[in-house]
């Protein structure tokens, strides 16, 4: 008899555990980068996934071996189109630092939103107190404040593919500037106003994408972890699409691959490049509209590559927290955007 296999690769990444359903379809940003900018700016923005298409663009990446890969050549690139209507700034939230506890909420200053925002769908019990008094209180205690953020609301009614009216709320940190005073002045300036995506990001830069992936329900170990199916002689007893106890033994695997929830997980994809930001949605809407979405009616973003989640799902774009592969000097030159129908034959 041949030697019995004693080792097997560990199944699944420990960095993705626990593999449970996301607590909310609107992902919360857990960490923020330090951005060097002369002027204060928001560090994130929300958008909605419309669909995918492809473009041809001039390759402006710095290549290590230009004699093997010709520079400035035209390349094919799959892209994701996101619709990003302006966000309304509802409130300013400040934090102070307490040793041993971290950042704790200091106070908030809310403004009265317009009726067309329909904020009562998201916060039915919202009561606005004296905004000017709250802002004055924050300004008097700026020496105690360690962080300033805003609470922003999306406007799904302005999109072309969403039928919902309820705005999504996200908390966004303000970065850049010369200090807390500069960031607070910027927060006061945008409070009660709309912010567009081109005020937060620029074409050509890298961003991080945070979203909730497609849900696939309760799945077995073969689909969930890629475990190999057992030999045919196992089928007469207890099945073959499972983790066998002989080759390899369950005790030899840590952690043990088990069936359970697959998909609908909060995930972050780092360093996705923005190829284009525009306001005319017909520039990117294919014939017949995006499948299960429709037409782009407000601002849009073209991202290089794919994005987690199905169509219509909210996607949070954040300034990159990791080192980027390279520093683009500007946006790439796009020579062609495919507007062919995605409906099929």
XYZ file of C-alpha atoms in Angstrom:
345
model
C 0.000 0.000 0.000
C 1.151 3.506 -0.714
C 1.988 6.012 1.963
C -1.060 7.690 3.458
C -1.220 11.452 3.096
C -0.443 13.145 6.410
C -0.653 16.837 5.526
C -3.088 19.112 3.739
C -3.210 22.852 3.213
C -5.228 24.795 5.746
C -8.570 25.748 4.222
C -9.760 29.350 4.321
C -8.120 32.545 5.491
C -8.094 33.292 9.202
C -8.206 36.984 8.347
C -11.752 36.561 7.047
C -13.164 34.902 10.139
C -15.781 34.838 11.528
C -17.596 34.123 8.272
C -20.908 35.489 9.429
C -23.440 37.822 7.870
C -22.648 41.516 7.896
C -24.412 43.426 10.658
C -25.545 46.099 8.188
C -25.763 46.424 4.427
C -24.182 49.893 4.829
C -20.582 49.119 5.857
C -19.038 51.074 8.707
C -15.525 52.410 8.135
C -13.385 51.094 10.972
C -10.095 52.844 10.293
C -9.050 56.071 8.616
C -5.864 57.093 6.782
C -3.735 60.149 7.404
C -4.027 62.375 4.345
C -1.569 65.132 3.484
C -3.609 67.984 2.042
C -3.387 71.739 2.417
C -7.176 72.017 2.577
C -9.494 69.877 4.720
C -11.561 67.290 2.899
C -13.837 64.314 3.502
C -12.004 60.996 3.546
C -14.825 58.882 2.079
C -17.856 59.005 -0.197
C -20.808 56.717 -0.910
C -21.923 55.426 -4.292
C -24.196 52.741 -5.740
C -23.037 49.944 -8.012
C -24.615 50.141 -11.482
C -22.751 47.460 -13.423
C -19.641 46.645 -15.442
C -18.385 47.378 -18.929
C -14.949 47.724 -20.544
C -12.755 50.512 -21.847
C -9.611 50.971 -23.903
C -7.085 53.356 -22.409
C -3.468 54.412 -22.752
C -1.317 52.485 -20.286
C 0.394 55.107 -18.117
C 1.788 52.743 -15.494
C 5.553 52.933 -14.878
C 6.972 49.629 -16.115
C 10.170 48.147 -14.762
C 11.154 46.646 -18.143
C 10.071 49.097 -20.873
C 12.017 47.121 -23.485
C 9.658 44.178 -22.921
C 6.401 46.126 -22.411
C 6.086 49.135 -24.742
C 5.108 52.328 -22.864
C 1.992 54.317 -23.729
C 0.329 51.374 -25.441
C -3.452 50.996 -25.682
C -4.762 48.335 -23.305
C -8.118 46.726 -22.533
C -9.503 47.184 -19.010
C -12.658 45.869 -17.329
C -14.321 48.626 -15.295
C -17.139 49.078 -12.801
C -19.499 52.045 -13.084
C -20.768 53.548 -9.814
C -23.470 56.195 -9.541
C -22.621 58.753 -6.865
C -25.299 61.410 -6.310
C -24.378 64.358 -4.049
C -24.401 63.675 -0.305
C -26.159 65.957 2.177
C -24.225 66.794 5.368
C -26.630 66.360 8.285
C -24.464 66.773 11.375
C -21.031 67.350 12.869
C -19.861 64.782 15.406
C -16.820 65.462 17.603
C -14.701 63.065 19.660
C -12.337 63.426 22.595
C -9.627 61.004 23.655
C -9.785 59.198 27.005
C -6.746 57.106 28.031
C -7.629 53.462 28.300
C -10.884 53.919 26.365
C -9.912 55.583 23.092
C -12.156 58.031 21.247
C -15.443 58.899 22.921
C -18.226 61.113 21.577
C -17.976 64.705 22.793
C -21.086 66.274 21.239
C -23.004 66.633 17.989
C -24.519 69.518 16.041
C -27.406 68.656 13.698
C -28.990 70.824 11.038
C -32.515 70.808 9.652
C -32.551 68.695 6.445
C -34.735 69.639 3.459
C -38.083 67.907 3.097
C -37.165 66.271 -0.212
C -34.407 64.315 1.552
C -37.109 62.423 3.539
C -34.751 61.847 6.443
C -37.694 60.687 8.586
C -37.518 57.387 6.706
C -34.058 56.769 8.218
C -34.485 58.604 11.567
C -38.190 58.777 12.488
C -37.523 60.394 15.874
C -35.044 63.054 14.747
C -35.362 66.288 16.738
C -33.101 69.207 15.862
C -31.882 71.303 18.798
C -30.223 74.723 18.657
C -27.533 74.225 15.994
C -25.763 77.561 16.554
C -25.535 76.927 20.285
C -23.990 73.485 19.686
C -21.459 74.897 17.211
C -20.474 77.614 19.680
C -20.006 74.985 22.405
C -17.737 72.941 20.132
C -15.692 76.020 19.209
C -15.151 76.847 22.885
C -13.775 73.354 23.535
C -11.650 72.761 20.464
C -8.619 72.148 22.698
C -10.348 69.018 24.070
C -11.423 67.607 20.701
C -9.276 64.925 19.059
C -11.343 64.120 15.968
C -14.066 65.733 13.844
C -16.427 63.793 11.620
C -19.668 64.454 9.765
C -22.823 62.409 9.337
C -23.780 62.385 5.665
C -26.915 61.121 3.935
C -27.077 59.701 0.436
C -29.814 60.735 -1.981
C -30.990 57.568 -3.771
C -33.932 59.471 -5.283
C -31.465 61.217 -7.610
C -30.170 57.961 -9.100
C -31.512 56.317 -12.210
C -31.528 52.712 -11.007
C -32.809 52.748 -7.422
C -36.472 52.754 -6.502
C -35.953 53.345 -2.792
C -36.363 56.750 -1.147
C -34.770 56.031 2.232
C -31.328 57.704 2.500
C -28.340 55.768 3.795
C -26.356 57.394 6.609
C -22.585 57.127 6.974
C -20.059 58.748 9.282
C -17.095 60.331 7.480
C -13.914 61.668 9.021
C -12.488 65.033 7.962
C -8.773 64.912 7.177
C -6.106 67.208 5.825
C -5.755 70.882 6.740
C -3.487 72.388 9.350
C -5.276 71.184 12.478
C -8.535 70.748 14.362
C -9.488 74.426 13.939
C -9.109 74.240 10.174
C -11.161 71.026 9.980
C -13.894 72.493 12.171
C -14.215 75.542 9.917
C -14.571 73.227 6.934
C -17.202 71.165 8.758
C -19.214 74.317 9.498
C -18.950 75.339 5.852
C -20.423 72.097 4.479
C -22.985 71.551 7.267
C -26.444 71.704 5.715
C -25.050 71.636 2.166
C -24.403 69.065 -0.528
C -20.968 67.633 -1.291
C -20.159 66.137 -4.692
C -17.762 63.312 -5.373
C -15.301 65.497 -7.332
C -14.768 67.533 -4.128
C -13.540 64.393 -2.341
C -11.654 62.413 -5.016
C -9.821 63.249 -8.221
C -9.489 61.313 -11.435
C -6.554 58.929 -11.579
C -6.101 58.403 -7.853
C -6.341 55.148 -5.901
C -9.123 54.452 -3.412
C -10.212 51.643 -1.101
C -13.596 50.026 -1.754
C -15.683 48.829 1.207
C -18.887 46.897 0.546
C -20.948 43.866 1.505
C -20.450 40.933 -0.864
C -23.143 38.908 -2.625
C -24.985 36.583 -0.272
C -24.908 32.878 -1.188
C -26.682 31.442 1.849
C -25.752 28.258 3.719
C -23.185 26.262 1.738
C -21.199 23.078 2.228
C -17.473 22.699 2.705
C -16.711 22.065 -0.966
C -18.130 25.358 -2.178
C -17.249 27.299 0.980
C -13.630 26.162 1.387
C -12.717 24.229 -1.769
C -12.367 20.874 0.007
C -11.810 17.958 -2.388
C -14.605 15.447 -2.819
C -13.930 12.092 -1.184
C -13.397 8.908 -3.257
C -16.397 7.118 -4.690
C -16.335 4.315 -2.167
C -17.244 6.885 0.496
C -20.592 7.527 -1.195
C -22.182 4.361 0.176
C -21.619 5.619 3.713
C -22.158 9.152 5.083
C -21.562 10.895 1.782
C -18.546 12.228 -0.100
C -19.037 16.027 -0.155
C -17.656 16.495 3.343
C -14.448 16.595 5.348
C -13.163 13.025 5.646
C -11.749 11.656 8.892
C -9.081 9.524 7.162
C -7.341 11.685 4.580
C -6.706 14.162 6.076
C -7.934 13.738 9.648
C -10.172 16.401 11.114
C -7.786 16.824 14.006
C -4.973 17.747 11.616
C -6.812 20.749 10.206
C -7.042 24.023 12.083
C -9.595 25.456 11.818
C -11.846 22.650 10.629
C -13.707 23.476 7.385
C -17.391 23.367 8.207
C -20.578 24.253 6.316
C -22.172 27.589 7.074
C -22.909 31.076 5.812
C -21.186 32.063 2.567
C -21.324 35.597 1.215
C -22.952 38.758 2.552
C -19.675 39.572 4.294
C -18.217 43.031 4.793
C -15.043 43.212 2.726
C -12.434 45.843 1.832
C -10.546 45.878 -1.473
C -7.470 48.089 -1.453
C -6.033 50.426 -4.075
C -8.643 50.496 -6.834
C -7.951 53.253 -9.353
C -10.510 55.877 -10.379
C -10.291 56.200 -14.149
C -12.955 58.857 -14.664
C -15.446 61.037 -12.754
C -18.269 62.649 -14.714
C -21.706 64.195 -14.444
C -23.288 63.164 -17.767
C -24.516 59.625 -17.206
C -25.251 59.013 -20.879
C -21.485 58.932 -21.500
C -21.287 55.555 -19.735
C -24.807 54.094 -19.907
C -24.907 51.180 -22.388
C -27.722 50.655 -24.862
C -30.822 49.558 -22.971
C -29.276 50.594 -19.654
C -27.340 48.515 -17.149
C -28.897 45.151 -16.372
C -31.215 45.324 -13.329
C -30.238 48.967 -12.844
C -31.117 51.281 -15.719
C -29.628 54.644 -16.669
C -27.105 56.829 -14.841
C -28.818 60.140 -14.004
C -26.345 61.814 -11.630
C -22.566 61.876 -11.080
C -20.701 58.680 -11.852
C -17.339 57.051 -11.147
C -15.490 54.573 -13.377
C -13.306 52.220 -11.315
C -10.682 49.897 -12.762
C -11.636 46.293 -12.022
C -14.487 44.758 -10.080
C -16.270 45.791 -6.888
C -17.821 43.577 -4.160
C -21.572 43.168 -4.041
C -24.454 42.917 -6.523
C -25.985 45.734 -8.553
C -27.724 48.535 -6.618
C -25.654 47.844 -3.476
C -24.113 50.787 -1.646
C -20.326 51.022 -1.942
C -18.096 53.181 0.257
C -14.987 54.683 -1.327
C -12.219 55.771 1.052
C -8.853 57.419 0.588
C -6.225 54.634 0.523
C -4.958 53.476 3.879
C -2.124 51.343 2.452
C 0.786 52.352 0.292
C -0.328 52.668 -3.321
C 1.471 50.723 -6.092
C 2.569 54.010 -7.686
C 1.600 57.676 -7.678
C -0.312 58.684 -10.824
C 0.344 62.164 -12.156
C -3.207 62.432 -13.479
C -6.063 60.494 -15.043
C -5.379 58.010 -17.829
C -6.414 58.756 -21.399
C -9.525 56.703 -22.181
C -9.846 56.138 -25.927
C -13.044 54.044 -25.937
C -15.898 53.225 -23.534
C -18.055 50.263 -24.521
C -21.728 51.269 -24.711
C -22.868 48.033 -26.345
C -26.011 46.458 -24.917
C -25.581 44.127 -21.926
C -28.956 42.477 -22.524
C -27.521 39.508 -24.442
C -28.907 37.867 -27.566
